[in-house]
Coordinates of C-alpha atoms in Angstrom, one line a residue:
M1 CA 3.0 68.9 -20.3
P2 CA 2.2 71.4 -18.1
G3 CA -2.2 73.2 -18.0
G4 CA -3.6 70.6 -19.8
T5 CA -2.2 69.1 -23.2
P6 CA -5.4 67.6 -24.9
G7 CA -5.0 63.5 -25.5
A8 CA -6.8 61.4 -27.6
A9 CA -9.9 60.4 -25.8
P10 CA -11.9 57.7 -27.3
L11 CA -14.0 59.4 -29.6
V12 CA -17.5 58.9 -29.2
P13 CA -20.0 58.9 -32.8
G14 CA -23.4 61.1 -32.0
A15 CA -26.3 60.1 -34.1
R16 CA -26.0 62.9 -36.5
G17 CA -27.8 63.1 -40.0
P18 CA -25.2 62.9 -43.3
V19 CA -23.2 65.7 -43.9
G20 CA -23.0 65.3 -47.3
S21 CA -22.4 63.5 -51.0
G22 CA -18.0 64.3 -50.8
S23 CA -15.4 66.0 -49.1
R24 CA -16.9 69.4 -49.8
A25 CA -19.8 68.9 -49.0
A26 CA -22.2 72.0 -47.2
V27 CA -22.9 70.7 -43.8
A28 CA -26.0 72.6 -42.1
G29 CA -24.5 75.0 -39.4
P30 CA -27.0 75.6 -36.3
G31 CA -30.3 76.0 -37.1
G32 CA -30.1 74.2 -40.7
G33 CA -28.0 77.1 -42.3
A34 CA -25.1 78.7 -42.3
A35 CA -23.6 82.0 -41.3
F36 CA -20.7 82.1 -43.1
A37 CA -20.3 81.1 -47.2
R38 CA -17.4 80.7 -47.1
P39 CA -14.3 79.5 -44.1
A40 CA -13.8 82.7 -41.8
L41 CA -11.6 82.6 -38.1
T42 CA -13.9 84.1 -35.7
E43 CA -12.6 82.7 -32.4
L44 CA -8.6 83.5 -32.0
R45 CA -7.8 81.6 -28.7
L46 CA -4.1 81.5 -26.5
S47 CA -4.6 79.1 -24.0
A48 CA -0.9 80.0 -23.6
F49 CA 1.1 81.7 -25.5
A50 CA 4.6 83.5 -24.6
G51 CA 2.4 86.7 -22.9
R52 CA -0.9 85.4 -22.5
R53 CA -2.9 83.2 -20.8
A54 CA -6.7 81.6 -20.8
T55 CA -7.3 84.6 -23.6
A56 CA -9.9 84.3 -26.4
H57 CA -10.7 86.6 -28.9
T58 CA -13.5 86.8 -31.0
L59 CA -13.2 88.2 -34.5
G60 CA -15.0 90.2 -36.8
P61 CA -14.6 91.6 -40.7
V62 CA -12.5 94.2 -38.9
T63 CA -10.7 93.8 -35.7
L64 CA -8.6 96.0 -34.1
F65 CA -6.2 94.7 -31.5
T66 CA -5.3 97.8 -29.1
G67 CA -3.4 98.9 -26.0
P68 CA -0.4 99.7 -24.5
S69 CA 3.1 98.7 -25.4
G70 CA 3.7 94.9 -23.9
S71 CA -0.1 94.6 -24.1
G72 CA 0.0 91.7 -26.4
K73 CA -0.8 93.0 -29.6
T74 CA 2.3 91.7 -32.0
T75 CA 1.7 88.1 -29.9
T76 CA -1.9 87.9 -30.6
L77 CA -1.1 88.0 -34.6
R78 CA 2.0 86.5 -34.3
A79 CA -0.3 83.7 -33.4
Y80 CA -2.7 83.7 -36.1
E81 CA 0.0 83.7 -38.2
A82 CA 1.4 80.7 -37.0
L83 CA -1.3 78.7 -37.0
A84 CA -1.9 80.1 -41.1
R85 CA 1.6 78.9 -41.8
L86 CA 0.9 75.4 -39.8
G87 CA -2.5 75.2 -42.0
A88 CA -0.6 75.4 -45.2
G89 CA 1.2 72.5 -44.2
E90 CA 4.5 74.2 -43.0
A91 CA 7.0 72.3 -40.8
L92 CA 6.8 73.0 -37.0
E93 CA 10.4 74.5 -37.1
E94 CA 8.9 76.8 -39.5
V95 CA 6.9 78.6 -37.9
F96 CA 8.6 78.2 -34.7
P97 CA 12.1 78.9 -34.5
D98 CA 12.1 80.5 -31.3
A99 CA 9.8 78.4 -29.3
A100 CA 11.3 78.2 -25.9
D101 CA 10.7 82.2 -26.2
L102 CA 6.8 81.5 -26.6
V103 CA 6.7 79.3 -23.5
P104 CA 4.8 81.4 -20.9
E105 CA 7.6 82.4 -18.7
R106 CA 6.0 81.2 -15.4
A107 CA 5.3 77.5 -16.9
R108 CA 7.1 74.7 -15.1
P109 CA 8.5 71.8 -16.3
D110 CA 7.3 68.5 -15.9
A111 CA 8.9 65.3 -14.1
E112 CA 10.7 65.0 -17.8
G113 CA 11.7 68.4 -18.6
R114 CA 9.3 69.1 -21.3
R115 CA 7.6 73.0 -21.1
G116 CA 5.2 74.3 -24.0
F117 CA 2.6 76.4 -25.0
R118 CA -0.9 76.2 -26.7
I119 CA -2.9 77.9 -28.7
G120 CA -6.7 77.5 -30.6
C121 CA -8.7 79.0 -33.0
T122 CA -12.4 78.3 -34.0
V123 CA -13.0 78.6 -38.2
D124 CA -16.6 78.9 -39.0
G125 CA -18.0 78.1 -42.6
P126 CA -20.7 75.4 -44.3
A127 CA -20.0 73.7 -41.9
G128 CA -20.8 75.4 -38.8
P129 CA -18.7 76.0 -36.3
V130 CA -15.3 73.8 -35.9
R131 CA -12.6 74.3 -33.6
L132 CA -8.8 73.1 -33.7
D133 CA -6.5 73.4 -29.8
L134 CA -2.8 72.5 -30.9
A135 CA -0.5 71.7 -27.2
V136 CA 3.6 72.3 -28.6
Q137 CA 5.8 71.1 -26.1
A138 CA 9.0 73.4 -27.3
E139 CA 11.6 72.0 -24.5
P140 CA 13.2 69.6 -24.9
R141 CA 12.1 69.3 -28.4
L142 CA 9.8 70.8 -30.5
R143 CA 7.0 69.0 -31.5
I144 CA 2.9 68.8 -31.5
V145 CA 2.2 66.7 -28.4
G146 CA -1.8 67.8 -28.5
E147 CA -4.2 68.2 -31.4
R148 CA -8.0 67.8 -31.6
L149 CA -10.5 69.2 -33.8
T150 CA -14.4 69.5 -32.5
R151 CA -17.8 70.1 -34.1
H152 CA -21.0 70.5 -32.1
G153 CA -19.0 69.2 -28.7
R154 CA -17.9 66.1 -30.6
T155 CA -14.1 65.4 -31.3
L156 CA -13.2 64.7 -35.1
L157 CA -9.5 64.9 -34.4
A158 CA -7.5 63.9 -31.7
T159 CA -3.8 63.9 -31.4
A160 CA -1.5 62.4 -28.4
L161 CA 2.5 62.0 -27.6
R162 CA 2.3 57.9 -26.8
D163 CA 6.2 57.5 -27.1
P164 CA 8.3 59.9 -26.6
G165 CA 11.0 58.3 -28.2
R166 CA 9.7 58.2 -31.6
S167 CA 8.6 61.4 -34.0
A168 CA 5.2 60.4 -34.7
V169 CA 2.2 61.2 -32.0
Q170 CA -0.8 59.1 -32.0
A171 CA -3.7 60.2 -34.1
E172 CA -7.3 58.6 -33.9
W173 CA -9.8 60.6 -36.1
L174 CA -14.1 59.5 -36.4
T175 CA -15.1 56.5 -39.0
A176 CA -18.7 56.2 -37.6
G177 CA -18.6 52.7 -39.8
A178 CA -17.7 48.9 -38.8
A179 CA -15.1 50.8 -36.4
P180 CA -16.1 54.1 -34.7
V181 CA -12.6 55.1 -35.1
T182 CA -9.3 55.0 -37.2
R183 CA -6.2 55.2 -35.3
A184 CA -2.8 56.3 -37.2
P185 CA 0.6 57.4 -36.0
L186 CA 0.7 61.6 -37.5
P187 CA 4.6 63.6 -37.8
D188 CA 4.8 65.4 -34.5
D189 CA 5.8 68.3 -36.7
L190 CA 3.1 69.2 -38.9
L191 CA -0.7 69.6 -38.4
G192 CA -2.7 66.6 -37.7
T193 CA -5.6 68.6 -39.3
A194 CA -3.7 69.6 -42.4
L195 CA -3.3 66.1 -43.9
L196 CA -6.3 64.8 -43.2
P197 CA -7.6 64.9 -46.8
L198 CA -4.8 63.1 -47.9
R199 CA -5.4 60.5 -45.3
V200 CA -9.5 59.9 -45.3
A201 CA -11.1 57.8 -47.7
G202 CA -14.5 59.5 -47.1
K203 CA -16.5 56.6 -47.4
T204 CA -18.4 57.2 -44.4
E205 CA -20.6 59.8 -43.0
G206 CA -18.0 60.1 -39.2
Q207 CA -15.5 60.4 -42.3
R208 CA -17.3 62.8 -44.4
E209 CA -17.9 65.0 -41.5
V210 CA -14.4 64.7 -40.7
L211 CA -13.2 65.8 -44.3
A212 CA -15.7 68.7 -44.6
A213 CA -14.2 70.0 -41.2
A214 CA -10.4 69.3 -41.7
E215 CA -11.0 71.2 -45.2
Q216 CA -13.1 74.3 -43.5
V217 CA -10.5 74.9 -41.2
V218 CA -7.5 74.7 -43.5
L219 CA -9.3 76.6 -46.4
G220 CA -10.0 79.5 -43.3
L221 CA -6.3 78.9 -41.8
R222 CA -4.4 78.4 -45.4
S223 CA -6.3 82.4 -46.8
V224 CA -3.5 85.2 -45.2
F225 CA -2.0 87.8 -45.9
P226 CA 0.8 89.1 -43.7
C227 CA 1.2 93.0 -44.6
E228 CA 4.3 94.6 -43.5
P229 CA 5.0 97.6 -45.6
R230 CA 8.1 99.3 -45.2
P231 CA 8.6 102.2 -47.2
E232 CA 12.5 102.6 -47.4
G233 CA 12.2 99.5 -49.9
M234 CA 9.3 101.2 -51.6
R235 CA 11.2 104.2 -52.7
T236 CA 13.4 102.7 -55.5
P237 CA 12.3 101.6 -59.6
V238 CA 11.6 98.2 -59.8
P239 CA 12.1 95.4 -62.3
P240 CA 8.6 94.4 -63.8
G241 CA 7.9 90.6 -62.9
E242 CA 4.8 88.0 -62.2
G243 CA 3.6 91.3 -60.0
R244 CA 2.4 89.7 -56.7
L245 CA 2.7 91.8 -54.1
L246 CA 6.3 91.3 -51.8
R247 CA 4.7 91.6 -47.7
H248 CA 7.3 94.1 -47.3
C249 CA 5.5 95.6 -50.7
G250 CA 8.7 96.7 -51.7
N251 CA 7.3 95.7 -55.3
L252 CA 4.8 97.9 -55.6
A253 CA 5.8 99.7 -58.4
E254 CA 5.8 96.1 -60.0
V255 CA 2.3 95.6 -58.6
L256 CA 0.9 98.7 -60.1
H257 CA 2.2 97.8 -63.2
R258 CA 0.3 94.7 -63.8
T259 CA -3.0 95.9 -62.3
H260 CA -2.5 98.9 -64.3
T261 CA -2.6 96.8 -67.4
E262 CA -4.9 93.3 -66.3
C263 CA -7.0 95.4 -63.5
P264 CA -8.0 98.9 -65.1
R265 CA -11.3 98.8 -62.6
R266 CA -9.5 98.6 -59.6
H267 CA -6.7 100.0 -60.4
R268 CA -8.9 103.4 -60.8
R269 CA -10.4 102.3 -57.6
L270 CA -7.0 102.6 -55.7
A271 CA -5.8 105.9 -57.3
A272 CA -9.3 107.5 -55.7
V273 CA -8.1 106.3 -52.3
A274 CA -4.6 107.6 -52.4
G275 CA -6.3 111.2 -53.4
A276 CA -8.1 110.8 -50.4
G277 CA -4.7 109.7 -48.5
C278 CA -1.8 111.8 -49.9
V279 CA -1.1 115.3 -50.1
G280 CA -2.5 117.0 -52.9
P281 CA -4.3 116.6 -56.0
V282 CA -4.8 113.1 -57.1
T283 CA -6.0 112.0 -60.9
G284 CA -4.7 108.8 -61.1
L285 CA -1.9 105.9 -60.3
G286 CA 1.2 105.8 -63.3
V287 CA 3.5 103.6 -64.3
E288 CA 6.1 104.7 -66.2
E289 CA 8.7 102.4 -67.8
L290 CA 12.3 104.0 -67.6
P291 CA 15.1 103.0 -69.8
D292 CA 16.4 100.3 -68.2
G293 CA 14.1 98.4 -68.6
M294 CA 13.1 99.3 -64.3
V295 CA 9.2 100.8 -63.5
R296 CA 8.4 103.6 -61.0
A297 CA 5.2 103.6 -60.2
V298 CA 3.6 108.4 -60.2
L299 CA 0.4 110.3 -58.9
E300 CA -0.8 111.9 -62.1
R301 CA -1.3 115.5 -60.6
G302 CA -3.4 116.7 -63.3
G303 CA -4.2 120.3 -64.7
G304 CA -0.5 120.5 -66.4
R305 CA 1.1 119.7 -63.1
P306 CA 3.9 117.1 -63.5
A307 CA 3.9 113.7 -61.8
T308 CA 5.1 112.6 -58.5
P309 CA 7.2 109.8 -58.4
L310 CA 6.5 107.1 -55.6
G311 CA 9.5 107.9 -54.1
R312 CA 9.2 111.2 -53.1
L313 CA 5.6 110.5 -50.9
G314 CA 5.8 110.1 -47.2
D315 CA 6.2 107.3 -45.1
G316 CA 2.7 107.7 -44.0
E317 CA 2.0 108.3 -47.7
L318 CA 4.0 104.6 -48.6
R319 CA 1.8 102.2 -46.3
Y320 CA -1.2 103.8 -46.7
L321 CA -1.0 103.3 -50.7
A322 CA 0.8 99.5 -50.2
L323 CA -2.3 98.7 -47.3
A324 CA -5.0 99.7 -49.9
L325 CA -3.3 98.0 -52.5
T326 CA -3.6 94.9 -50.8
L327 CA -7.8 95.5 -49.5
L328 CA -8.8 96.3 -53.7
T329 CA -6.8 93.0 -54.6
G330 CA -7.1 89.7 -53.9
P331 CA -4.7 86.2 -53.4
G332 CA -4.3 85.9 -57.5
V333 CA -2.0 89.8 -57.2
L334 CA -0.6 88.5 -53.1
A335 CA 2.4 86.3 -52.5
M336 CA 0.7 84.2 -50.4
D337 CA -0.3 80.3 -50.6
R338 CA -3.1 80.1 -53.2
I339 CA -5.4 78.1 -53.0
A340 CA -5.9 76.7 -56.8
E341 CA -8.2 73.8 -56.3
V342 CA -10.9 76.2 -54.6
P343 CA -13.3 78.1 -56.6
E344 CA -12.6 82.0 -56.1
A345 CA -16.1 82.8 -55.3
M346 CA -15.5 80.7 -52.4
Q347 CA -12.2 81.6 -50.8
S348 CA -11.4 84.4 -48.7
L349 CA -8.6 87.1 -47.7
T350 CA -7.8 87.3 -44.5
L351 CA -5.3 90.7 -44.1
L352 CA -2.9 90.9 -40.7
A353 CA -1.1 93.7 -40.3
D354 CA 0.6 94.9 -37.6
D355 CA 0.8 98.8 -36.1
L356 CA -2.2 99.1 -38.7
D357 CA -1.7 103.5 -38.7
R358 CA 2.0 103.2 -38.0
G359 CA 3.0 106.7 -39.7
L360 CA 0.0 107.0 -40.8
D361 CA -1.5 110.7 -39.8
G362 CA -5.6 111.0 -38.3
R363 CA -7.2 111.0 -41.0
Q364 CA -5.2 108.4 -43.3
A365 CA -6.1 106.1 -40.1
R366 CA -9.8 106.5 -40.7
E367 CA -9.9 106.7 -44.4
L368 CA -8.1 102.8 -44.3
V369 CA -10.3 101.5 -41.8
G370 CA -13.7 102.9 -43.4
L371 CA -11.7 101.3 -46.9
A372 CA -11.7 97.9 -45.0
A373 CA -14.8 97.8 -42.9
A374 CA -16.3 98.2 -46.8
I375 CA -15.1 96.0 -48.5
A376 CA -15.1 93.4 -46.0
G377 CA -18.8 93.4 -46.0
D378 CA -19.3 91.5 -48.8
G379 CA -16.9 88.4 -47.0
H380 CA -14.3 88.1 -49.3
I381 CA -12.2 89.9 -47.2
R382 CA -11.5 90.1 -43.6
V383 CA -8.9 92.1 -41.6
A384 CA -7.1 91.3 -38.4
A385 CA -4.4 94.8 -37.5
A386 CA -2.8 96.0 -34.1
A387 CA -3.5 99.7 -34.5
G388 CA -3.0 102.4 -31.7
T389 CA -5.3 104.1 -29.3
V390 CA -6.6 107.3 -31.5
T391 CA -7.7 105.3 -34.0
A392 CA -9.2 102.2 -32.5
E393 CA -11.4 104.7 -30.8
D394 CA -12.5 106.1 -34.0
A395 CA -13.2 103.2 -35.7
R396 CA -15.6 102.1 -32.2
G397 CA -19.4 102.2 -33.5
V398 CA -18.1 101.4 -37.3
A399 CA -20.4 99.3 -38.5
G400 CA -18.6 95.6 -39.3
V401 CA -15.0 95.9 -37.2
T402 CA -14.6 94.8 -33.5
V403 CA -11.6 96.8 -31.3
V404 CA -10.1 94.2 -28.8
D405 CA -8.5 96.4 -25.8
L406 CA -5.8 94.6 -24.9
T407 CA -4.6 96.5 -21.6
P408 CA -4.1 94.9 -19.1

């Protein structure tokens, strides 16, 4: 495949110390300590993806991508979400239904007519920085043709397409036991790294290192919630339900109904944040149960003033409230892939938001970025978002905020 598809080069075991006694043991990072107690994606690479080539972005607790229309903001966030979905075990065709459109325009097919794209990332955590690089063939058939997982320069997993007639890639991962590597076929439509915890026994030091690195990457990728608030769907009452916020936030009132009763402390904080981003005085966020069994959320005004149903708010106010709610909650309140087998104290959440400041005025955008930076400070929440130039300029210099300018 053009552009240097990663192959399955032999793995050479190095003389490193033990990584722990189990698959989730912490591995010392550079200098003997781990800078990240929780797995976090710290670099996103678009080696050849749509209009981006040879691009690597360093990500901080809050990262804002900015630039003119067509500069690649949405493309960059899409690559992040695609890796997250693959890490959660989704099949390639579900993640890339329009894969041919993601092949760089100038990519030439090889002698067999194959074209594709390449993306990757680095996830930092207890095991130190771990790199994942992925090569995807989009034409003539969608499949993963190369995957490489590396830690401290040592390859832990490598796959390559050996037989185009089979729906599998040849994989080899570090064993560092009686045999230096283990070889086996893996499906060509699933992320091999996500399959390793089911395939590796963890009996040797090499296997434990592979497991620690793979689980760190999977945990870092799966902890993502893409949020795209659509005000037009947030104005009408909704039936009460499990109270998990959907991607487009159409069930905002249902979620507020839940947080009002189950998370009163967070609910009060959200009400305070609402007062900073909505017009007029706000003394609280209430939820009304209507005669037909539906629920609607209201802004409580105080001073004997009638409450304002959220349906009467402007688009910017509704988007502001939805994004603030996402920041102030966690995986248990969001419709996302929860990682039940990992303690919550070891999990983090990354909010992906395209057009973060769309419909927001300058005050709302500044309040939202400030809230994101403050909450991200404890390591539980991270944000990767696209923002306009004014919002990005205002955010420069804010502690914990990284601004990435994609201007060509």
